[in-house]
Amino acid sequence: MKLVIVIVQHKDSVELIKVLTEGKFMVTKLASTGGFLRAGNTTLFIGVESEKVEEVIDIIKSKCKKREKTIISPYPVADSTGINIPYTYDIEVEVGGATIFVVDVDKFMKI
C-alpha cells in the first residue's frame, strides 16, 4: 500500500477530488497555504494499492495544469537617502500543477 500526498492549488482541488472519488479512491483533504504567494492550497492524502499509484498520478496530471499568472508585488525600496519608497511591480509567476509524494505505508488500519 502507498500513501500519495498531493499539494495542489485550491482552484484545482474541487474537480480533482470529484474525479478521484468517482474512481473509488479515498481522499482526505487538508487546507494549506503556499509559501511564496501565500495562496490557498489543498493537500490531499490518498491511500492506494501499489498497482493503482500510476492511475492516481494520471488523474492528477489531467486535472492540475500549470498556468501563468500576473501578480502585483509591493516591496518597499530604500533609495540612497535611506527613505523607504513604496514601489509595486507586476511579476509573472507559474501557478497550478501539483507536487506529489508517494510513500510506503507499513500499516493501514481503519477503526
Short mmCIF file of C-alpha atoms in Angstrom, two decimals:
data_model
loop_
_atom_site.label_atom_id
_atom_site.label_comp_id
_atom_site.label_asym_id
_atom_site.label_seq_id
_atom_site.Cartn_x
_atom_site.Cartn_y
_atom_site.Cartn_z
CA MET A 1 0.00 0.00 0.00
CA LYS A 2 1.10 3.57 -0.75
CA LEU A 3 0.17 6.99 0.52
CA VAL A 4 0.02 9.63 -2.20
CA ILE A 5 0.36 13.14 -0.79
CA VAL A 6 -0.63 15.82 -3.27
CA ILE A 7 -0.38 19.59 -2.90
CA VAL A 8 -2.50 21.48 -5.42
CA GLN A 9 -3.83 24.98 -5.82
CA HIS A 10 -7.24 25.32 -4.15
CA LYS A 11 -8.75 26.24 -7.52
CA ASP A 12 -7.83 22.78 -8.91
CA SER A 13 -8.86 20.74 -5.87
CA VAL A 14 -12.63 20.58 -6.31
CA GLU A 15 -12.59 18.89 -9.70
CA LEU A 16 -9.64 16.68 -8.72
CA ILE A 17 -11.41 15.39 -5.61
CA LYS A 18 -14.59 14.78 -7.62
CA VAL A 19 -12.77 12.64 -10.21
CA LEU A 20 -10.76 10.75 -7.59
CA THR A 21 -13.86 9.85 -5.56
CA GLU A 22 -15.71 8.83 -8.73
CA GLY A 23 -12.78 6.47 -9.34
CA LYS A 24 -13.39 4.96 -5.87
CA PHE A 25 -10.22 6.43 -4.34
CA MET A 26 -10.43 7.50 -0.71
CA VAL A 27 -9.29 11.10 -0.30
CA THR A 28 -8.64 13.19 2.81
CA LYS A 29 -8.45 16.94 2.24
CA LEU A 30 -6.48 19.46 4.30
CA ALA A 31 -6.35 23.20 3.74
CA SER A 32 -2.80 24.53 3.45
CA THR A 33 -1.05 27.73 2.43
CA GLY A 34 1.78 28.14 -0.04
CA GLY A 35 4.91 30.00 0.97
CA PHE A 36 5.71 32.25 -1.99
CA LEU A 37 2.28 33.55 -2.96
CA ARG A 38 0.67 32.78 0.41
CA ALA A 39 -2.23 31.47 -1.64
CA GLY A 40 -4.73 28.85 -0.63
CA ASN A 41 -3.57 25.33 -1.38
CA THR A 42 -5.12 21.97 -0.73
CA THR A 43 -3.15 18.98 0.49
CA LEU A 44 -4.70 15.60 -0.29
CA PHE A 45 -3.89 12.27 1.31
CA ILE A 46 -4.82 9.32 -0.89
CA GLY A 47 -4.34 5.78 0.36
CA VAL A 48 -3.98 3.44 -2.61
CA GLU A 49 -2.80 -0.03 -3.53
CA SER A 50 0.65 -0.01 -5.15
CA GLU A 51 -0.67 -1.06 -8.55
CA LYS A 52 -3.09 1.93 -8.62
CA VAL A 53 -0.50 4.67 -7.97
CA GLU A 54 0.04 5.46 -11.66
CA GLU A 55 -3.72 5.71 -12.21
CA VAL A 56 -3.94 8.28 -9.41
CA ILE A 57 -1.00 10.23 -10.83
CA ASP A 58 -2.59 10.24 -14.30
CA ILE A 59 -5.80 11.68 -12.82
CA ILE A 60 -3.79 14.38 -11.03
CA LYS A 61 -1.94 15.26 -14.25
CA SER A 62 -5.23 15.57 -16.15
CA LYS A 63 -6.81 17.96 -13.62
CA CYS A 64 -3.89 20.08 -12.35
CA LYS A 65 -2.28 22.07 -15.13
CA LYS A 66 0.38 24.74 -14.75
CA ARG A 67 -0.54 28.23 -15.89
CA GLU A 68 0.93 31.72 -15.82
CA LYS A 69 -0.47 34.39 -13.50
CA THR A 70 0.50 38.02 -13.12
CA ILE A 71 0.55 39.34 -9.58
CA ILE A 72 1.25 42.80 -8.22
CA SER A 73 4.01 42.61 -5.65
CA PRO A 74 4.55 45.53 -3.29
CA TYR A 75 8.11 45.79 -1.99
CA PRO A 76 9.45 48.89 -0.26
CA VAL A 77 12.62 50.23 -1.86
CA ALA A 78 15.20 52.24 0.06
CA ASP A 79 16.92 54.91 -2.01
CA SER A 80 20.34 56.41 -1.24
CA THR A 81 18.82 58.62 1.47
CA GLY A 82 17.55 55.57 3.35
CA ILE A 83 13.93 56.64 2.94
CA ASN A 84 11.56 53.84 2.02
CA ILE A 85 9.80 54.49 -1.27
CA PRO A 86 6.69 52.40 -1.89
CA TYR A 87 7.07 50.60 -5.20
CA THR A 88 4.91 47.99 -6.83
CA TYR A 89 5.54 45.94 -9.92
CA ASP A 90 3.99 43.09 -11.83
CA ILE A 91 5.52 39.65 -11.53
CA GLU A 92 4.59 36.79 -13.82
CA VAL A 93 4.61 33.51 -11.90
CA GLU A 94 3.75 29.93 -12.72
CA VAL A 95 0.85 28.54 -10.67
CA GLY A 96 -1.12 25.34 -10.68
CA GLY A 97 0.23 21.90 -11.32
CA ALA A 98 0.81 19.59 -8.40
CA THR A 99 3.50 18.47 -6.01
CA ILE A 100 3.23 14.72 -5.48
CA PHE A 101 4.86 12.50 -2.86
CA VAL A 102 4.41 8.73 -2.89
CA VAL A 103 5.41 6.98 0.33
CA ASP A 104 5.26 3.39 1.51
CA VAL A 105 2.67 2.52 4.15
CA ASP A 106 3.86 -0.03 6.70
CA LYS A 107 0.49 -0.41 8.32
CA PHE A 108 -3.06 0.69 7.50
CA MET A 109 -5.97 0.40 9.91
CA LYS A 110 -9.47 1.75 9.72
CA ILE A 111 -11.10 1.77 13.15
#
